Tab-separated table of C-alpha atoms in Angstrom:
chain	number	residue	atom	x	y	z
E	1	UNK	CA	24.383	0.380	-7.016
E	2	UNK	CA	21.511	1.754	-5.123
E	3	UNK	CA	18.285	2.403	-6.925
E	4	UNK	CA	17.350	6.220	-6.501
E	5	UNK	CA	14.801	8.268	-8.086
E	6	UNK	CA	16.705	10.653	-10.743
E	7	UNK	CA	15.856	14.439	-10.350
E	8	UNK	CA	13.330	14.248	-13.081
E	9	UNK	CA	11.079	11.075	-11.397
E	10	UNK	CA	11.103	12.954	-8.181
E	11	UNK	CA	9.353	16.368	-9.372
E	12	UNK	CA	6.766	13.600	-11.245
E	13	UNK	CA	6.056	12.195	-7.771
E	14	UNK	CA	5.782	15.754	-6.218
E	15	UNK	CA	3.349	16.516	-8.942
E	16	UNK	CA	1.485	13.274	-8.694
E	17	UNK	CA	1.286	13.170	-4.969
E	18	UNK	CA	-0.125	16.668	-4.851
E	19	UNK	CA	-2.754	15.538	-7.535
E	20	UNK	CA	-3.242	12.166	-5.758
E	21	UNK	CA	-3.855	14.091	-2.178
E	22	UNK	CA	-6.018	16.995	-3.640
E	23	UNK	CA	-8.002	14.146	-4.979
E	24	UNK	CA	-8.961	12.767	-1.661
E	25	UNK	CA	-8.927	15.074	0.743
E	26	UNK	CA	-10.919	17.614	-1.411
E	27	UNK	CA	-11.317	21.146	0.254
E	28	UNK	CA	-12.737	19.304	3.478
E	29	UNK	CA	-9.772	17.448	4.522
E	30	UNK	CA	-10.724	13.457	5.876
E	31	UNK	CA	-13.913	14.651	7.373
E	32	UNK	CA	-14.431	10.863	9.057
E	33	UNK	CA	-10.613	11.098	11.017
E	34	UNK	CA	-11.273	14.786	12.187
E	35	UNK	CA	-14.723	14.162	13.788
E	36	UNK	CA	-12.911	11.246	15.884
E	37	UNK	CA	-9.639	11.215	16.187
E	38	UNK	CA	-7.984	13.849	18.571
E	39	UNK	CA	-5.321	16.308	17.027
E	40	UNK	CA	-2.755	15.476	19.719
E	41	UNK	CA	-3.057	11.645	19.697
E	42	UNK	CA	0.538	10.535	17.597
E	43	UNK	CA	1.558	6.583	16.820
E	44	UNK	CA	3.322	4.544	14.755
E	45	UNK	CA	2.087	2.228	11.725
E	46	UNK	CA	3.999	-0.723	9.688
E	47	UNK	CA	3.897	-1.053	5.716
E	48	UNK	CA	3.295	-4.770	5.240
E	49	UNK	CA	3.256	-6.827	1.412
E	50	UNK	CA	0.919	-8.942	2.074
E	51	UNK	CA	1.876	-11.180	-0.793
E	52	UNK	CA	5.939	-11.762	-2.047
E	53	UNK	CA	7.028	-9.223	-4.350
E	54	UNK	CA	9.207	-7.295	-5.479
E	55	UNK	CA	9.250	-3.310	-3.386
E	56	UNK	CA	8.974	-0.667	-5.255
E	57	UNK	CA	7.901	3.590	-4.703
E	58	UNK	CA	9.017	3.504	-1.077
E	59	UNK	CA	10.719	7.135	-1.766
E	60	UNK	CA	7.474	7.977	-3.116
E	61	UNK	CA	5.690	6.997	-0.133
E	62	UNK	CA	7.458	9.414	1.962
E	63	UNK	CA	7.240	12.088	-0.567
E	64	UNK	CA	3.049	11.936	-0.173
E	65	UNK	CA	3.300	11.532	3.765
E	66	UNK	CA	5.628	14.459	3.974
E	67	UNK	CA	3.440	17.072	1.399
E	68	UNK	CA	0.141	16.107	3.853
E	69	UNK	CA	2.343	16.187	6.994
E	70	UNK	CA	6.084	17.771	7.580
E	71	UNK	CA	6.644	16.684	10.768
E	72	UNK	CA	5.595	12.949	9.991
E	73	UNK	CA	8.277	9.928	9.321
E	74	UNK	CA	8.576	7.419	6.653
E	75	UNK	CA	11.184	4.773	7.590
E	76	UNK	CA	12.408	2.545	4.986
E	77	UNK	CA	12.655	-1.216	6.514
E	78	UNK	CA	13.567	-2.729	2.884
E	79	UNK	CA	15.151	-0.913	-0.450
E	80	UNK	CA	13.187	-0.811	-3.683
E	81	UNK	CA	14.344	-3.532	-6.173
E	82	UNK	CA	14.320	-5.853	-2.433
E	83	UNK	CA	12.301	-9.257	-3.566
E	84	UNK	CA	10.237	-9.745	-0.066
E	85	UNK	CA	8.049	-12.382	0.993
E	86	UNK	CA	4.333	-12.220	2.405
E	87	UNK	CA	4.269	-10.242	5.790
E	88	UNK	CA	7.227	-8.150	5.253
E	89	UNK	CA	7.498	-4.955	7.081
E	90	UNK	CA	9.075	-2.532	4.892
E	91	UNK	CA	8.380	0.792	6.307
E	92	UNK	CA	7.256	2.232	9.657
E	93	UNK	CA	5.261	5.364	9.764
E	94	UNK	CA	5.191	7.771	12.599
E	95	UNK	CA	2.929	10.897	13.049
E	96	UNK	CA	-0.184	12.139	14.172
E	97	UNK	CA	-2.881	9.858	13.656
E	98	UNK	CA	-5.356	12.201	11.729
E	99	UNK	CA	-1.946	12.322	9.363
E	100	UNK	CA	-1.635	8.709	9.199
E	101	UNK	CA	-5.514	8.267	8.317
E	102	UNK	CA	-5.743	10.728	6.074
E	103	UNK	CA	-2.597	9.341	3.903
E	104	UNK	CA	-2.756	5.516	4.484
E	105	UNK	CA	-4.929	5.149	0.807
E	106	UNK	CA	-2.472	7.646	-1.277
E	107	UNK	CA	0.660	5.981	-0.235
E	108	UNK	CA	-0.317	2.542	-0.741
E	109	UNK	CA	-2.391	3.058	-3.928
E	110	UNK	CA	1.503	4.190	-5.241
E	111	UNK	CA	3.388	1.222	-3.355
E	112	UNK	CA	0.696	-1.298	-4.886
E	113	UNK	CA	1.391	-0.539	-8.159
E	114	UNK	CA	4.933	0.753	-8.224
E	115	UNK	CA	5.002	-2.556	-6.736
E	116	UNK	CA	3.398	-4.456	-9.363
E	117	UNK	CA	5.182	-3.118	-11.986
E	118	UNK	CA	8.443	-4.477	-10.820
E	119	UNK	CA	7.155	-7.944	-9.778
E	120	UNK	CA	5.812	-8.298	-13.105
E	121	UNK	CA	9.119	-6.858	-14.703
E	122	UNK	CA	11.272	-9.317	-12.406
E	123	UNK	CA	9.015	-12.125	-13.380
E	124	UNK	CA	10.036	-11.698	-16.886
E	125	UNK	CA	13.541	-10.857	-16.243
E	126	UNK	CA	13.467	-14.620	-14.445
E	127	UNK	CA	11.968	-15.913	-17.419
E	128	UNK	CA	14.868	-14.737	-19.921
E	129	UNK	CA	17.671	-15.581	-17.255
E	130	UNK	CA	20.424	-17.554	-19.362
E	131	UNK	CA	20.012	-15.505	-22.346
E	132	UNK	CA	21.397	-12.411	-23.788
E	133	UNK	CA	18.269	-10.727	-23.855
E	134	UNK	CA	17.060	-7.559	-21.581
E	135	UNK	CA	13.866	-6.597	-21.012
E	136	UNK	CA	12.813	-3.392	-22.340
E	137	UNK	CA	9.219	-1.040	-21.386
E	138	UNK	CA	7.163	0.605	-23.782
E	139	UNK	CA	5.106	4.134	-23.693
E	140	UNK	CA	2.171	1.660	-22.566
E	141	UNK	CA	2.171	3.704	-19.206
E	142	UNK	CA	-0.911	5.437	-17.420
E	143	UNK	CA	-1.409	8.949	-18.459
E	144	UNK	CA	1.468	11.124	-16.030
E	145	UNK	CA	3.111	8.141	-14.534
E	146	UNK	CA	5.532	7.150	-17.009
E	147	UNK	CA	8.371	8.231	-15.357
E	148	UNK	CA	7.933	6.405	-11.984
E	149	UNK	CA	6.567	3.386	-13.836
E	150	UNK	CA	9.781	3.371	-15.612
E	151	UNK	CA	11.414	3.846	-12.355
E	152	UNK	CA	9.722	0.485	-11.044
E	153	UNK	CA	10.575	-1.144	-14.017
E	154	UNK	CA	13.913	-0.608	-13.228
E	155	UNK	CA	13.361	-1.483	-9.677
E	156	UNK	CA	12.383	-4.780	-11.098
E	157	UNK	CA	15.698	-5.484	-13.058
E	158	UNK	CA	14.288	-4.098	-16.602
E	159	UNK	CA	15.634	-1.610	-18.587
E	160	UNK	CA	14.295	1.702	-20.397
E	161	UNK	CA	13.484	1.994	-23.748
E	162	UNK	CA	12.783	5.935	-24.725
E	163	UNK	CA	11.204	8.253	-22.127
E	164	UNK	CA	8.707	9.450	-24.776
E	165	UNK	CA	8.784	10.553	-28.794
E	166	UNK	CA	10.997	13.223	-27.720
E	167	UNK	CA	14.198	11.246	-27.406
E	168	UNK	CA	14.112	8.564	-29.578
E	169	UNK	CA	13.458	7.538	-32.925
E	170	UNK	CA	11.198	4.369	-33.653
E	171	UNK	CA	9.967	4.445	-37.397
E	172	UNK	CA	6.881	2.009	-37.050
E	173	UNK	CA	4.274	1.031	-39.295
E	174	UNK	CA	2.261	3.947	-39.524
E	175	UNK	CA	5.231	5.977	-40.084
E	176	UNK	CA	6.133	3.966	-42.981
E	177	UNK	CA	2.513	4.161	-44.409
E	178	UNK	CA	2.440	7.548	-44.539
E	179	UNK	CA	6.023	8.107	-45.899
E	180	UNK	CA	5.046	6.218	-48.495
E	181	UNK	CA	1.943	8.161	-49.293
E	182	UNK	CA	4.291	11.008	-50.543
E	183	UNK	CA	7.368	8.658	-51.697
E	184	UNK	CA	5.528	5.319	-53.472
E	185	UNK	CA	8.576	4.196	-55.036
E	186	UNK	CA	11.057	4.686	-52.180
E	187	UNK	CA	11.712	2.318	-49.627
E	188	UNK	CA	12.500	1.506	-46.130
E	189	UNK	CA	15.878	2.447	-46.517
E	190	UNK	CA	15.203	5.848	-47.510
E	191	UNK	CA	12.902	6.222	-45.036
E	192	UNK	CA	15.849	5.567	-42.751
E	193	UNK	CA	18.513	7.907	-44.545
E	194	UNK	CA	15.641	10.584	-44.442
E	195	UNK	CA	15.429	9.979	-40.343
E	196	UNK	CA	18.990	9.708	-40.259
E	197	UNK	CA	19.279	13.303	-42.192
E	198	UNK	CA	16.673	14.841	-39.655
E	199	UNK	CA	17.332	13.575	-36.173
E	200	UNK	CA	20.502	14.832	-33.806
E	201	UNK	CA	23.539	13.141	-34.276
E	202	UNK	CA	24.043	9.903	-31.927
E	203	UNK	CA	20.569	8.781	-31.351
E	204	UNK	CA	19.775	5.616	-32.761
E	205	UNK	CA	17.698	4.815	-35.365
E	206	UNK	CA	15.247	1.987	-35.047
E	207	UNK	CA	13.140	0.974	-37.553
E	208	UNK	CA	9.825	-1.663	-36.869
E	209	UNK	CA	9.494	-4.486	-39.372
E	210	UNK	CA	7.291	-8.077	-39.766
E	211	UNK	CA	8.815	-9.215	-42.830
E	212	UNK	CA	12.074	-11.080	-43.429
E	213	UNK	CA	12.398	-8.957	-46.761
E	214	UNK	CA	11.709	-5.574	-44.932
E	215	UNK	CA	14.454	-6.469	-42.493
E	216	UNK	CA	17.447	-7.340	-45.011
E	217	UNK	CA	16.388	-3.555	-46.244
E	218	UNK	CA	16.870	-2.041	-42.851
E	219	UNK	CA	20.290	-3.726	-42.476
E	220	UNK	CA	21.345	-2.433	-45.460
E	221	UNK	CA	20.353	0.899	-44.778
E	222	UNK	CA	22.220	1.208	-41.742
E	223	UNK	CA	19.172	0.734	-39.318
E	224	UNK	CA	20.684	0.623	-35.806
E	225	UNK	CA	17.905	-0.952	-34.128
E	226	UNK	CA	15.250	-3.559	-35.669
E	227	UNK	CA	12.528	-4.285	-34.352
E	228	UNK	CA	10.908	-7.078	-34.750
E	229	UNK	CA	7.220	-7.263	-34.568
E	230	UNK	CA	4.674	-10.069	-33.700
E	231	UNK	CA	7.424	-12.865	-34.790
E	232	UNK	CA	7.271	-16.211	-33.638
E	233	UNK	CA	10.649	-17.630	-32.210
E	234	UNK	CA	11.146	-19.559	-35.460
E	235	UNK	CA	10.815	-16.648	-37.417
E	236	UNK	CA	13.113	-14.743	-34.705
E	237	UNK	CA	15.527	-17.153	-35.205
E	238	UNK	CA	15.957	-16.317	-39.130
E	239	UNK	CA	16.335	-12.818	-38.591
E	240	UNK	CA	19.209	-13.113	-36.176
E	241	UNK	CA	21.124	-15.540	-38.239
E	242	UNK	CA	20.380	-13.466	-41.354
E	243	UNK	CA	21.505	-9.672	-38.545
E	244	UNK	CA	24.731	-11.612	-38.085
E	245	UNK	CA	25.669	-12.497	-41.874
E	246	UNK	CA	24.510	-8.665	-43.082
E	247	UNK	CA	25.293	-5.968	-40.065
E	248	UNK	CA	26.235	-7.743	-37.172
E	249	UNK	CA	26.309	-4.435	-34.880
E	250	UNK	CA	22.564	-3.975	-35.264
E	251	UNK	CA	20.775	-4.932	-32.561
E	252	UNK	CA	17.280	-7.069	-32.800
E	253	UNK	CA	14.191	-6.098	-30.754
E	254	UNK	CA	11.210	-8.286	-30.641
E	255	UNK	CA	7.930	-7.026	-29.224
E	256	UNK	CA	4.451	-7.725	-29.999
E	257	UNK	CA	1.668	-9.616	-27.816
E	258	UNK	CA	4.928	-11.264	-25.541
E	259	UNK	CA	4.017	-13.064	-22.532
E	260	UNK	CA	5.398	-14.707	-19.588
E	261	UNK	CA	4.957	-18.121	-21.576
E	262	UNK	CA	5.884	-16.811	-24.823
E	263	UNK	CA	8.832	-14.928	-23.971
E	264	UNK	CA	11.878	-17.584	-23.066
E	265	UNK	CA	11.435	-18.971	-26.485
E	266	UNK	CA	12.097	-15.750	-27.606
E	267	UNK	CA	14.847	-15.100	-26.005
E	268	UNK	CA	16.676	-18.346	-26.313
E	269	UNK	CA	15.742	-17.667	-30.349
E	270	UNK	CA	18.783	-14.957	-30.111
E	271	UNK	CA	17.777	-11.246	-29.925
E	272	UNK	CA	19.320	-8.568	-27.792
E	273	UNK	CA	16.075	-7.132	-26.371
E	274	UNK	CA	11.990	-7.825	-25.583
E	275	UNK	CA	10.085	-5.204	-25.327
E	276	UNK	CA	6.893	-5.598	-23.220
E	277	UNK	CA	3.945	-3.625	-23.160
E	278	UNK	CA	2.382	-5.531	-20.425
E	279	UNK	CA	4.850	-5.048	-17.329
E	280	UNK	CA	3.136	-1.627	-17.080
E	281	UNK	CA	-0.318	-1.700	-18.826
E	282	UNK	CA	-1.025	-5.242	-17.133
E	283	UNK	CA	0.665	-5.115	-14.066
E	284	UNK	CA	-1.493	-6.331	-11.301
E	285	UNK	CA	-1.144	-4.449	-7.830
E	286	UNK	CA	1.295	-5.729	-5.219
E	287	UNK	CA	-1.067	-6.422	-2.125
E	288	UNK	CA	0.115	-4.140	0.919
E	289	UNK	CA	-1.660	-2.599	3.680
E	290	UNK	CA	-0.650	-0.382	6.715
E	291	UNK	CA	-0.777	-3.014	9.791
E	292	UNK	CA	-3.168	-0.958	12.519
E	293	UNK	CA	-3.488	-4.075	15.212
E	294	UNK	CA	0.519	-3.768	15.183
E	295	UNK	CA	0.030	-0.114	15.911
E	296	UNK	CA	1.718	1.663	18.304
E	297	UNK	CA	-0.284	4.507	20.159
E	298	UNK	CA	0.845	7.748	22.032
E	299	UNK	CA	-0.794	10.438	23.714
């Protein structure tokens, strides 16, 4: 199926290309390109990667061309989710040239790291190939991007963990230490019963743990979700043989510090997700550029 940008990721990229524009252009407009470029001269542009990657924010490229410029074109060459080697065209611009100036920087500043996001997110998808195990995101996302970084991670064959604290539960540590502030002699488990009391019937409850002992107490509370933190593979491997004695329908989460050479070992130690803070905190750009000297000119 087709990646697309849901509803929701497309008002975020409205939002953040009007931000991203006003940013730039300021209340003078691209001063430089209006002193020497004449309003009537039109032409045409390529999108190159200049380095293989995976594509990703190519809707979201048009988006920010169209708000500066209606009448301008943003054809896609490639889809997003499209692994492409170095010198791949995957768009061609056409418009007036004071447009194409004035919005080269915005666009690619959100291919580059749309970009990024899902080459890093395919590069640990690669890594885990052969196992069970999917790769999840975190709320580790710039300020207002979330929802198109999400959208990249997807782009890069990851999956989404919750959009934010508003749709899904995740009882972590500090949770814990302050439910246990005002019930010292309860447990995990009621701190699970207590969430499962409170939140809307059919979502999940996940509950973070670093001890063997604290997990056998979320299994038997009827956790739905475990996860796992900062556990080495060995470690991993206990918990998912002791999951599949005790509640075999929970599913195990690890997350914690995982890296591209930490994070087949992981896998391959049997859990059902990875969660990975870095695929959008860490994610270095994809390198891209609009190709001028392949530039076609009109008058």
């Amino acid at each position: 199926m087709e990646l697309a940008l849901t509803a929701e990721e497309r008002q975020a990229a409205e939002r953040l290309a009007s931000l991203a524009l006003a940013e730039d252009l300021g209340t003078a407009g691209d001063i430089t390109t209006r002193a020497m470029i004449a309003e009537s001269r039109t032409g045409t542009v390529n999108v190159v990667v200049r380095k293989a990657g995976v594509v990703a924010g190519l809707p979201v490229g048009e988006i920010v061309l169209r708000q500066l410029d209606p009448s301008a074109s943003f054809q896609t060459l490639v889809r997003d989710g499209e692994k492409v080697s170095a010198g791949t065209k995957v768009a061609v611009v056409r418009g007036s040239w004071r447009s194409l100036l004035a919005a080269e920087r915005t666009i690619l500043n959100f291919l580059m790291h749309l970009g990024g996001v899902a080459t890093r997110t395919r590069q640990f998808v690669d890594a885990v190939a052969g196992t069970k195990a999917v790769i999840l995101d975190t709320r580790k996302t710039l300020p207002g991007w979330r929802l198109l970084e999400k959208y990249a991670v997807r782009a890069g064959g990851g999956t989404n963990h919750r959009i934010g604290l508003c749709d899904g539960c995740l009882i972590k540590d500090n949770h814990l230490a302050a439910w246990k502030e005002d019930h010292p002699r309860d447990s995990i488990g009621g701190a699970i019963v207590a969430a499962r009391n409170a939140i809307p019937a059919g979502v999940p409850i996940e509950i973070e743990v670093d001890t063997l002992g604290q997990l056998r107490e979320a299994l038997a509370a009827g956790a739905d979700i475990v996860l796992l933190d900062n556990m080495e593979p060995g470690t991993i491997a206990q918990a998912v043989k002791l999951r599949d004695g005790l509640a075999p329908r929970v599913l195990l989460e690890a997350s914690g510090g995982i890296t591209l050479e930490t994070v087949a070992a992981i896998a391959a130690a049997g859990v059902d997700r990875i969660s990975v803070g870095a695929i959008t905190h860490s994610a270095p750009a994809l390198d891209m550029a609009f190709d001028w000297s392949d530039a076609k000119h009109q008058d």
